[in-house]
């Protein structure tokens, strides 16, 4: 009798383990030993910035991110770890896993996000003033600081208010000459251009506006004058196409620009739909039936999709195949295990979009509110073709 009961239990347990499309065994098979995490915390942005990180008088391409503190590393595809010139991406320092280094903060405040243009790095900082007499916290301010390659300068400051959005963002273009940085205060958009001008958010003449196209409420172009007959978008991201900077009220707008070639497509996501276009006049939407889209990254063959429930991807040929809906596909590496459904993926950066997904270098961030998720996995993740797997930074 005991043998019969044991057999029934074992059979039921086996069915359970092999159900759900093999999810349990898929996750176990894809687990890798994680590196010790150094870049941990809430990450909203991963940006490109050319910086003289070796103090040799030459600027190298770097990637910067913020967790309250600032971290960076070299991603030059023109040199190796010894500083020698290379012609193949696989031989470059960008394709190798090296540690991130700490970078000087502009103030004692918490760095919330970063942006960059061709010359400057910008930081959005939340600061809390302290009363020295009774050691109590006073007014919280939000500030934007500008780094010119050697020093930080404060260029914007305003008292914190839940009533006004305050967002720092940039085109994040692989080509440095196409990099533009902006911030939005309420519905006004300000183009950043170094530290020479202090921006007054109360001065109506300093900010511009972004309005929706007639047939689409998610995209627009920048104008310096206010049109009271139109509704200004609460923009959160931007990208360059054919010399024009486009803006989106979603945080995921991205182009397929590479180091050598200008962009030919723009992409952004809203809910579980991806929109794309070539000429800026009409958008095509594709329903992916995934979780809410938070970020996108373009490779030569796949569109990477950061969602509210982990990471996904879809072949670009499938996405642009003419159907109004399409399905994401499984990964051939541990991406779905590393950036699983326990985590939201708010930022993705593909270092060289000219390469296919598994031949390049990719960075992504994860955050979570799930009590079932490990806080050790909240922070910066990376994929290197030389490693063949996603791991913690």
Short mmCIF file of C-alpha atoms in Angstrom, two decimals:
data_model
loop_
_atom_site.label_atom_id
_atom_site.label_comp_id
_atom_site.label_asym_id
_atom_site.label_seq_id
_atom_site.Cartn_x
_atom_site.Cartn_y
_atom_site.Cartn_z
CA UNK A 1 0.00 0.00 0.00
CA UNK A 2 2.80 2.40 0.91
CA UNK A 3 4.47 1.66 -2.42
CA UNK A 4 1.26 2.53 -4.27
CA UNK A 5 0.89 5.82 -2.36
CA UNK A 6 4.55 6.66 -3.00
CA UNK A 7 4.14 5.88 -6.71
CA UNK A 8 1.07 8.12 -7.00
CA UNK A 9 2.83 10.96 -5.17
CA UNK A 10 5.93 10.65 -7.32
CA UNK A 11 3.86 10.65 -10.50
CA UNK A 12 1.95 13.78 -9.49
CA UNK A 13 5.17 15.54 -8.47
CA UNK A 14 6.80 14.64 -11.79
CA UNK A 15 3.87 16.04 -13.73
CA UNK A 16 4.12 19.25 -11.69
CA UNK A 17 7.83 19.60 -12.38
CA UNK A 18 7.47 19.08 -16.10
CA UNK A 19 4.42 21.33 -16.46
CA UNK A 20 4.35 25.04 -17.31
CA UNK A 21 6.49 24.38 -20.39
CA UNK A 22 9.41 23.24 -18.30
CA UNK A 23 9.76 26.58 -16.52
CA UNK A 24 11.40 25.16 -13.41
CA UNK A 25 14.01 23.14 -15.25
CA UNK A 26 14.56 25.92 -17.77
CA UNK A 27 15.37 28.31 -14.92
CA UNK A 28 17.70 25.83 -13.21
CA UNK A 29 19.47 25.06 -16.49
CA UNK A 30 19.99 28.73 -17.24
CA UNK A 31 21.23 29.71 -13.78
CA UNK A 32 24.87 30.82 -13.67
CA UNK A 33 27.11 31.65 -10.76
CA UNK A 34 26.69 35.38 -10.24
CA UNK A 35 29.64 37.71 -9.89
CA UNK A 36 29.85 39.82 -6.75
CA UNK A 37 27.61 42.82 -7.32
CA UNK A 38 29.21 46.25 -7.17
CA UNK A 39 26.76 48.43 -9.09
CA UNK A 40 23.61 47.83 -7.05
CA UNK A 41 20.50 49.91 -6.48
CA UNK A 42 17.78 51.68 -8.44
CA UNK A 43 19.08 52.48 -11.94
CA UNK A 44 16.99 54.62 -14.31
CA UNK A 45 19.59 55.45 -16.96
CA UNK A 46 22.63 53.97 -18.70
CA UNK A 47 24.27 56.58 -20.93
CA UNK A 48 27.19 57.01 -23.32
CA UNK A 49 29.70 59.78 -22.65
CA UNK A 50 33.16 60.41 -24.11
CA UNK A 51 35.57 60.90 -21.23
CA UNK A 52 39.34 60.90 -20.68
CA UNK A 53 39.13 57.95 -18.30
CA UNK A 54 42.85 57.08 -18.65
CA UNK A 55 44.03 60.69 -18.08
CA UNK A 56 46.14 60.49 -21.23
CA UNK A 57 44.62 63.52 -22.92
CA UNK A 58 42.43 61.39 -25.20
CA UNK A 59 38.72 60.84 -24.71
CA UNK A 60 37.43 57.28 -24.77
CA UNK A 61 33.89 56.08 -25.23
CA UNK A 62 32.48 55.22 -21.79
CA UNK A 63 29.20 54.12 -20.27
CA UNK A 64 27.92 55.86 -17.13
CA UNK A 65 25.17 54.88 -14.71
CA UNK A 66 23.84 56.07 -11.37
CA UNK A 67 22.56 54.26 -8.28
CA UNK A 68 22.59 57.30 -6.03
CA UNK A 69 26.33 57.23 -6.70
CA UNK A 70 27.91 57.34 -10.19
CA UNK A 71 29.83 54.52 -11.87
CA UNK A 72 31.51 54.22 -15.27
CA UNK A 73 33.71 52.04 -17.47
CA UNK A 74 35.41 52.24 -20.86
CA UNK A 75 33.46 50.78 -23.81
CA UNK A 76 35.82 51.85 -26.60
CA UNK A 77 35.55 49.57 -29.63
CA UNK A 78 38.73 51.05 -31.12
CA UNK A 79 41.20 49.86 -28.48
CA UNK A 80 41.85 46.89 -26.23
CA UNK A 81 42.43 46.81 -22.47
CA UNK A 82 46.10 47.75 -23.05
CA UNK A 83 45.14 50.85 -25.03
CA UNK A 84 46.31 49.34 -28.32
CA UNK A 85 44.27 50.03 -31.47
CA UNK A 86 42.09 47.18 -32.74
CA UNK A 87 39.81 46.80 -35.73
CA UNK A 88 37.53 43.98 -34.52
CA UNK A 89 34.87 44.57 -31.87
CA UNK A 90 35.60 41.13 -30.41
CA UNK A 91 39.17 42.28 -29.64
CA UNK A 92 38.12 45.60 -28.11
CA UNK A 93 37.74 46.59 -24.49
CA UNK A 94 34.02 47.00 -25.12
CA UNK A 95 33.68 43.23 -25.56
CA UNK A 96 35.43 42.34 -22.29
CA UNK A 97 33.98 42.20 -18.80
CA UNK A 98 35.91 44.62 -16.60
CA UNK A 99 34.86 46.26 -13.37
CA UNK A 100 33.04 49.58 -13.13
CA UNK A 101 34.81 52.41 -11.33
CA UNK A 102 33.35 55.00 -8.99
CA UNK A 103 33.00 58.52 -10.37
CA UNK A 104 32.90 61.80 -8.48
CA UNK A 105 29.45 62.97 -7.41
CA UNK A 106 28.50 66.61 -7.99
CA UNK A 107 27.16 67.04 -4.45
CA UNK A 108 26.20 65.15 -1.31
CA UNK A 109 22.75 64.49 -2.76
CA UNK A 110 21.48 61.31 -4.37
CA UNK A 111 22.10 61.03 -8.13
CA UNK A 112 18.82 59.83 -9.65
CA UNK A 113 19.67 59.74 -13.36
CA UNK A 114 22.19 60.84 -15.99
CA UNK A 115 22.21 62.24 -19.53
CA UNK A 116 24.94 63.33 -21.93
CA UNK A 117 25.50 65.29 -25.11
CA UNK A 118 28.60 65.47 -27.30
CA UNK A 119 30.61 67.39 -24.70
CA UNK A 120 28.95 67.29 -21.29
CA UNK A 121 27.61 64.82 -18.73
CA UNK A 122 24.53 65.85 -16.75
CA UNK A 123 23.25 64.53 -13.42
CA UNK A 124 19.81 64.87 -11.83
CA UNK A 125 20.31 65.10 -8.07
CA UNK A 126 17.81 64.98 -5.21
CA UNK A 127 19.08 66.95 -2.24
CA UNK A 128 17.79 67.42 1.30
CA UNK A 129 18.76 70.50 3.26
CA UNK A 130 19.51 69.96 6.94
CA UNK A 131 18.91 72.39 9.77
CA UNK A 132 22.18 72.43 11.73
CA UNK A 133 20.44 73.61 14.89
CA UNK A 134 18.17 70.63 15.41
CA UNK A 135 19.52 68.21 12.77
CA UNK A 136 16.16 67.96 11.01
CA UNK A 137 15.57 67.72 7.28
CA UNK A 138 14.26 70.78 5.51
CA UNK A 139 13.24 71.45 1.92
CA UNK A 140 14.12 68.79 -0.62
CA UNK A 141 15.41 70.21 -3.89
CA UNK A 142 16.02 68.77 -7.33
CA UNK A 143 19.11 69.92 -9.15
CA UNK A 144 20.83 69.41 -12.47
CA UNK A 145 24.61 69.49 -12.53
CA UNK A 146 26.88 69.66 -15.56
CA UNK A 147 30.29 67.95 -15.85
CA UNK A 148 32.64 69.48 -18.46
CA UNK A 149 35.34 66.81 -18.33
CA UNK A 150 36.95 68.03 -15.12
CA UNK A 151 34.47 69.88 -12.88
CA UNK A 152 30.79 69.82 -11.90
CA UNK A 153 28.66 73.00 -12.09
CA UNK A 154 25.09 73.34 -10.82
CA UNK A 155 22.84 74.74 -13.56
CA UNK A 156 19.27 74.06 -12.35
CA UNK A 157 17.68 73.96 -8.92
CA UNK A 158 14.05 73.90 -7.84
CA UNK A 159 12.12 72.92 -4.74
CA UNK A 160 10.68 69.42 -4.84
CA UNK A 161 7.00 69.16 -5.70
CA UNK A 162 4.78 66.20 -6.53
CA UNK A 163 2.83 68.52 -8.82
CA UNK A 164 5.59 68.91 -11.39
CA UNK A 165 7.41 66.26 -13.37
CA UNK A 166 11.19 66.63 -13.51
CA UNK A 167 12.84 64.30 -16.03
CA UNK A 168 16.39 64.22 -17.43
CA UNK A 169 16.89 62.37 -20.74
CA UNK A 170 19.04 62.28 -23.90
CA UNK A 171 19.28 60.79 -27.38
CA UNK A 172 22.08 58.44 -26.19
CA UNK A 173 23.29 58.13 -29.79
CA UNK A 174 26.26 55.90 -30.68
CA UNK A 175 27.52 58.80 -32.81
CA UNK A 176 28.70 61.49 -30.41
CA UNK A 177 27.75 64.30 -32.83
CA UNK A 178 24.10 63.20 -32.60
CA UNK A 179 23.95 63.38 -28.82
CA UNK A 180 21.53 65.88 -27.32
CA UNK A 181 20.42 66.23 -23.70
CA UNK A 182 17.21 67.69 -22.29
CA UNK A 183 15.20 67.95 -19.13
CA UNK A 184 11.49 68.49 -18.64
CA UNK A 185 9.92 70.55 -15.88
CA UNK A 186 6.14 70.08 -15.90
CA UNK A 187 5.36 70.37 -19.67
CA UNK A 188 8.30 72.62 -20.57
CA UNK A 189 11.37 71.10 -22.21
CA UNK A 190 14.85 72.60 -21.94
CA UNK A 191 17.76 71.72 -24.20
CA UNK A 192 20.95 71.48 -22.17
CA UNK A 193 24.13 73.00 -23.56
CA UNK A 194 26.88 73.01 -20.98
CA UNK A 195 27.30 74.94 -17.77
CA UNK A 196 27.54 78.50 -19.09
CA UNK A 197 23.84 79.31 -18.58
CA UNK A 198 21.88 78.84 -15.37
CA UNK A 199 18.35 77.75 -16.22
CA UNK A 200 15.40 79.31 -14.42
CA UNK A 201 12.42 76.96 -14.64
CA UNK A 202 10.09 79.83 -13.74
CA UNK A 203 11.17 81.81 -16.80
CA UNK A 204 8.64 81.02 -19.54
CA UNK A 205 11.00 82.20 -22.28
CA UNK A 206 13.65 79.57 -21.53
CA UNK A 207 11.61 76.42 -22.04
CA UNK A 208 10.09 74.96 -25.20
CA UNK A 209 7.28 72.48 -25.78
CA UNK A 210 6.66 69.19 -27.55
CA UNK A 211 3.29 68.59 -29.19
CA UNK A 212 1.65 65.48 -30.58
CA UNK A 213 1.43 64.81 -34.27
CA UNK A 214 -2.16 64.99 -35.54
CA UNK A 215 -2.46 61.22 -35.91
CA UNK A 216 -0.43 60.04 -32.93
CA UNK A 217 -0.38 61.12 -29.32
CA UNK A 218 2.99 59.60 -28.49
CA UNK A 219 5.48 61.45 -30.64
CA UNK A 220 6.38 65.02 -31.47
CA UNK A 221 9.12 67.48 -32.30
CA UNK A 222 10.50 70.31 -30.23
CA UNK A 223 9.31 73.90 -30.62
CA UNK A 224 10.43 76.94 -28.68
CA UNK A 225 7.02 78.65 -28.61
CA UNK A 226 3.82 77.73 -26.84
CA UNK A 227 0.68 77.00 -28.82
CA UNK A 228 -2.30 77.19 -26.48
CA UNK A 229 -4.49 75.29 -28.95
CA UNK A 230 -2.37 72.14 -28.62
CA UNK A 231 -1.59 69.91 -25.67
CA UNK A 232 2.08 69.70 -24.73
CA UNK A 233 3.38 66.19 -24.18
CA UNK A 234 4.92 65.11 -20.90
CA UNK A 235 8.00 63.79 -22.69
CA UNK A 236 10.30 61.20 -21.16
CA UNK A 237 12.68 60.16 -23.96
CA UNK A 238 14.11 61.22 -27.31
CA UNK A 239 16.06 59.89 -30.29
CA UNK A 240 17.69 61.23 -33.46
CA UNK A 241 16.50 60.35 -36.97
CA UNK A 242 17.61 62.11 -40.17
CA UNK A 243 18.94 65.07 -38.24
CA UNK A 244 15.70 65.62 -36.29
CA UNK A 245 15.27 64.89 -32.59
CA UNK A 246 11.95 63.17 -31.89
CA UNK A 247 10.38 62.99 -28.45
CA UNK A 248 8.06 60.50 -26.77
CA UNK A 249 5.84 60.54 -23.73
CA UNK A 250 6.99 56.95 -23.17
CA UNK A 251 10.45 56.28 -21.65
CA UNK A 252 11.46 53.75 -24.32
CA UNK A 253 12.06 55.72 -27.55
CA UNK A 254 15.21 54.44 -29.29
CA UNK A 255 16.77 54.39 -32.77
CA UNK A 256 18.83 51.81 -34.66
CA UNK A 257 21.77 54.20 -35.15
CA UNK A 258 25.22 52.57 -35.07
CA UNK A 259 28.74 53.92 -34.70
CA UNK A 260 29.08 54.07 -38.49
CA UNK A 261 25.55 54.53 -39.84
CA UNK A 262 22.73 56.98 -39.17
CA UNK A 263 19.42 55.69 -37.89
CA UNK A 264 16.87 54.29 -40.31
CA UNK A 265 14.15 53.35 -37.79
CA UNK A 266 12.72 54.63 -34.52
CA UNK A 267 11.01 52.37 -31.98
CA UNK A 268 9.04 52.95 -28.80
CA UNK A 269 6.69 50.91 -26.66
CA UNK A 270 3.45 51.68 -24.88
CA UNK A 271 1.57 49.07 -22.86
CA UNK A 272 2.47 45.85 -24.74
CA UNK A 273 2.63 47.45 -28.20
CA UNK A 274 5.78 48.37 -30.11
CA UNK A 275 5.59 51.25 -32.60
CA UNK A 276 8.15 51.76 -35.36
CA UNK A 277 8.66 54.01 -38.36
CA UNK A 278 11.19 55.09 -41.00
CA UNK A 279 10.16 58.45 -42.37
CA UNK A 280 8.55 60.13 -39.40
CA UNK A 281 5.13 60.44 -40.99
CA UNK A 282 3.30 57.25 -40.01
CA UNK A 283 3.83 54.70 -37.29
CA UNK A 284 3.16 50.96 -37.41
CA UNK A 285 2.10 49.23 -34.20
CA UNK A 286 2.57 45.57 -33.30
CA UNK A 287 0.91 43.93 -30.29
CA UNK A 288 3.48 41.70 -28.59
CA UNK A 289 1.18 40.35 -25.86
CA UNK A 290 3.89 40.91 -23.26
CA UNK A 291 4.03 42.87 -20.00
CA UNK A 292 4.17 46.66 -19.98
CA UNK A 293 7.15 47.89 -22.03
CA UNK A 294 9.60 50.06 -20.07
CA UNK A 295 12.71 50.13 -22.28
CA UNK A 296 14.01 48.98 -25.67
CA UNK A 297 17.38 48.11 -27.17
CA UNK A 298 18.16 47.51 -30.84
CA UNK A 299 20.62 44.95 -32.18
CA UNK A 300 21.21 43.91 -35.78
CA UNK A 301 18.72 41.05 -35.58
CA UNK A 302 16.64 41.42 -32.41
CA UNK A 303 14.72 44.11 -30.56
CA UNK A 304 15.35 43.73 -26.83
CA UNK A 305 12.36 44.59 -24.66
CA UNK A 306 12.61 45.56 -21.01
CA UNK A 307 9.23 45.04 -19.39
CA UNK A 308 7.57 45.33 -16.00
CA UNK A 309 8.04 41.54 -15.74
CA UNK A 310 11.55 40.87 -16.98
CA UNK A 311 13.25 40.96 -20.37
CA UNK A 312 12.03 39.68 -23.74
CA UNK A 313 13.08 39.91 -27.38
CA UNK A 314 11.68 39.58 -30.86
CA UNK A 315 13.29 39.18 -34.27
CA UNK A 316 13.21 42.47 -36.15
CA UNK A 317 12.16 40.58 -39.28
CA UNK A 318 9.17 39.24 -37.38
CA UNK A 319 8.30 42.61 -35.86
CA UNK A 320 8.36 44.31 -39.26
CA UNK A 321 6.78 41.41 -41.11
CA UNK A 322 3.43 43.16 -41.62
CA UNK A 323 1.34 41.49 -38.91
CA UNK A 324 -0.54 43.56 -36.33
CA UNK A 325 0.51 41.16 -33.58
CA UNK A 326 3.56 38.98 -33.03
CA UNK A 327 5.09 36.82 -30.31
CA UNK A 328 8.38 37.20 -28.54
CA UNK A 329 10.72 34.20 -28.63
CA UNK A 330 12.88 32.32 -26.15
CA UNK A 331 16.50 33.32 -25.50
CA UNK A 332 19.45 31.10 -26.33
CA UNK A 333 21.23 32.28 -23.19
CA UNK A 334 20.28 32.95 -19.56
CA UNK A 335 18.67 36.37 -20.15
CA UNK A 336 15.19 35.27 -19.06
CA UNK A 337 16.63 33.72 -15.90
CA UNK A 338 18.87 36.68 -14.99
CA UNK A 339 16.27 39.36 -15.72
CA UNK A 340 13.27 37.25 -14.78
CA UNK A 341 9.61 38.12 -14.29
CA UNK A 342 10.37 39.14 -10.69
CA UNK A 343 12.12 42.26 -12.00
CA UNK A 344 11.26 45.40 -13.93
CA UNK A 345 13.84 46.39 -16.57
CA UNK A 346 13.82 50.22 -16.84
CA UNK A 347 16.98 50.68 -18.92
CA UNK A 348 18.79 48.85 -21.74
CA UNK A 349 21.91 49.96 -23.61
CA UNK A 350 23.26 48.05 -26.63
CA UNK A 351 26.89 49.11 -27.06
CA UNK A 352 27.13 48.32 -30.78
CA UNK A 353 23.70 48.00 -32.46
CA UNK A 354 25.40 46.90 -35.71
CA UNK A 355 26.11 43.49 -34.17
CA UNK A 356 23.65 40.67 -33.64
CA UNK A 357 22.38 40.18 -30.10
CA UNK A 358 24.79 37.43 -29.08
CA UNK A 359 27.90 38.96 -30.68
CA UNK A 360 27.93 42.27 -28.84
CA UNK A 361 27.80 43.89 -25.40
CA UNK A 362 24.58 44.87 -23.64
CA UNK A 363 23.82 46.53 -20.31
CA UNK A 364 20.46 46.49 -18.53
CA UNK A 365 19.12 47.41 -15.10
CA UNK A 366 16.64 45.65 -12.84
CA UNK A 367 14.44 46.83 -9.99
CA UNK A 368 11.77 45.02 -8.01
CA UNK A 369 9.05 45.40 -5.44
CA UNK A 370 8.50 41.65 -5.17
CA UNK A 371 9.14 40.05 -1.79
CA UNK A 372 10.05 36.84 -3.64
CA UNK A 373 12.94 38.47 -5.51
CA UNK A 374 16.51 38.81 -4.28
CA UNK A 375 17.66 42.37 -3.64
CA UNK A 376 21.16 41.18 -4.59
CA UNK A 377 19.92 41.10 -8.17
CA UNK A 378 18.71 44.72 -8.18
CA UNK A 379 21.15 46.86 -10.10
CA UNK A 380 23.22 46.67 -13.27
CA UNK A 381 23.48 43.55 -15.45
CA UNK A 382 25.61 42.93 -18.51
CA UNK A 383 26.00 40.53 -21.40
CA UNK A 384 29.36 40.08 -23.14
CA UNK A 385 29.87 37.90 -26.18
CA UNK A 386 33.17 36.78 -24.66
CA UNK A 387 31.23 35.44 -21.65
CA UNK A 388 28.13 34.22 -23.49
CA UNK A 389 25.86 34.90 -20.53
CA UNK A 390 24.24 37.64 -18.50
CA UNK A 391 25.77 38.43 -15.12
CA UNK A 392 25.82 41.10 -12.43
CA UNK A 393 28.04 44.14 -12.54
#
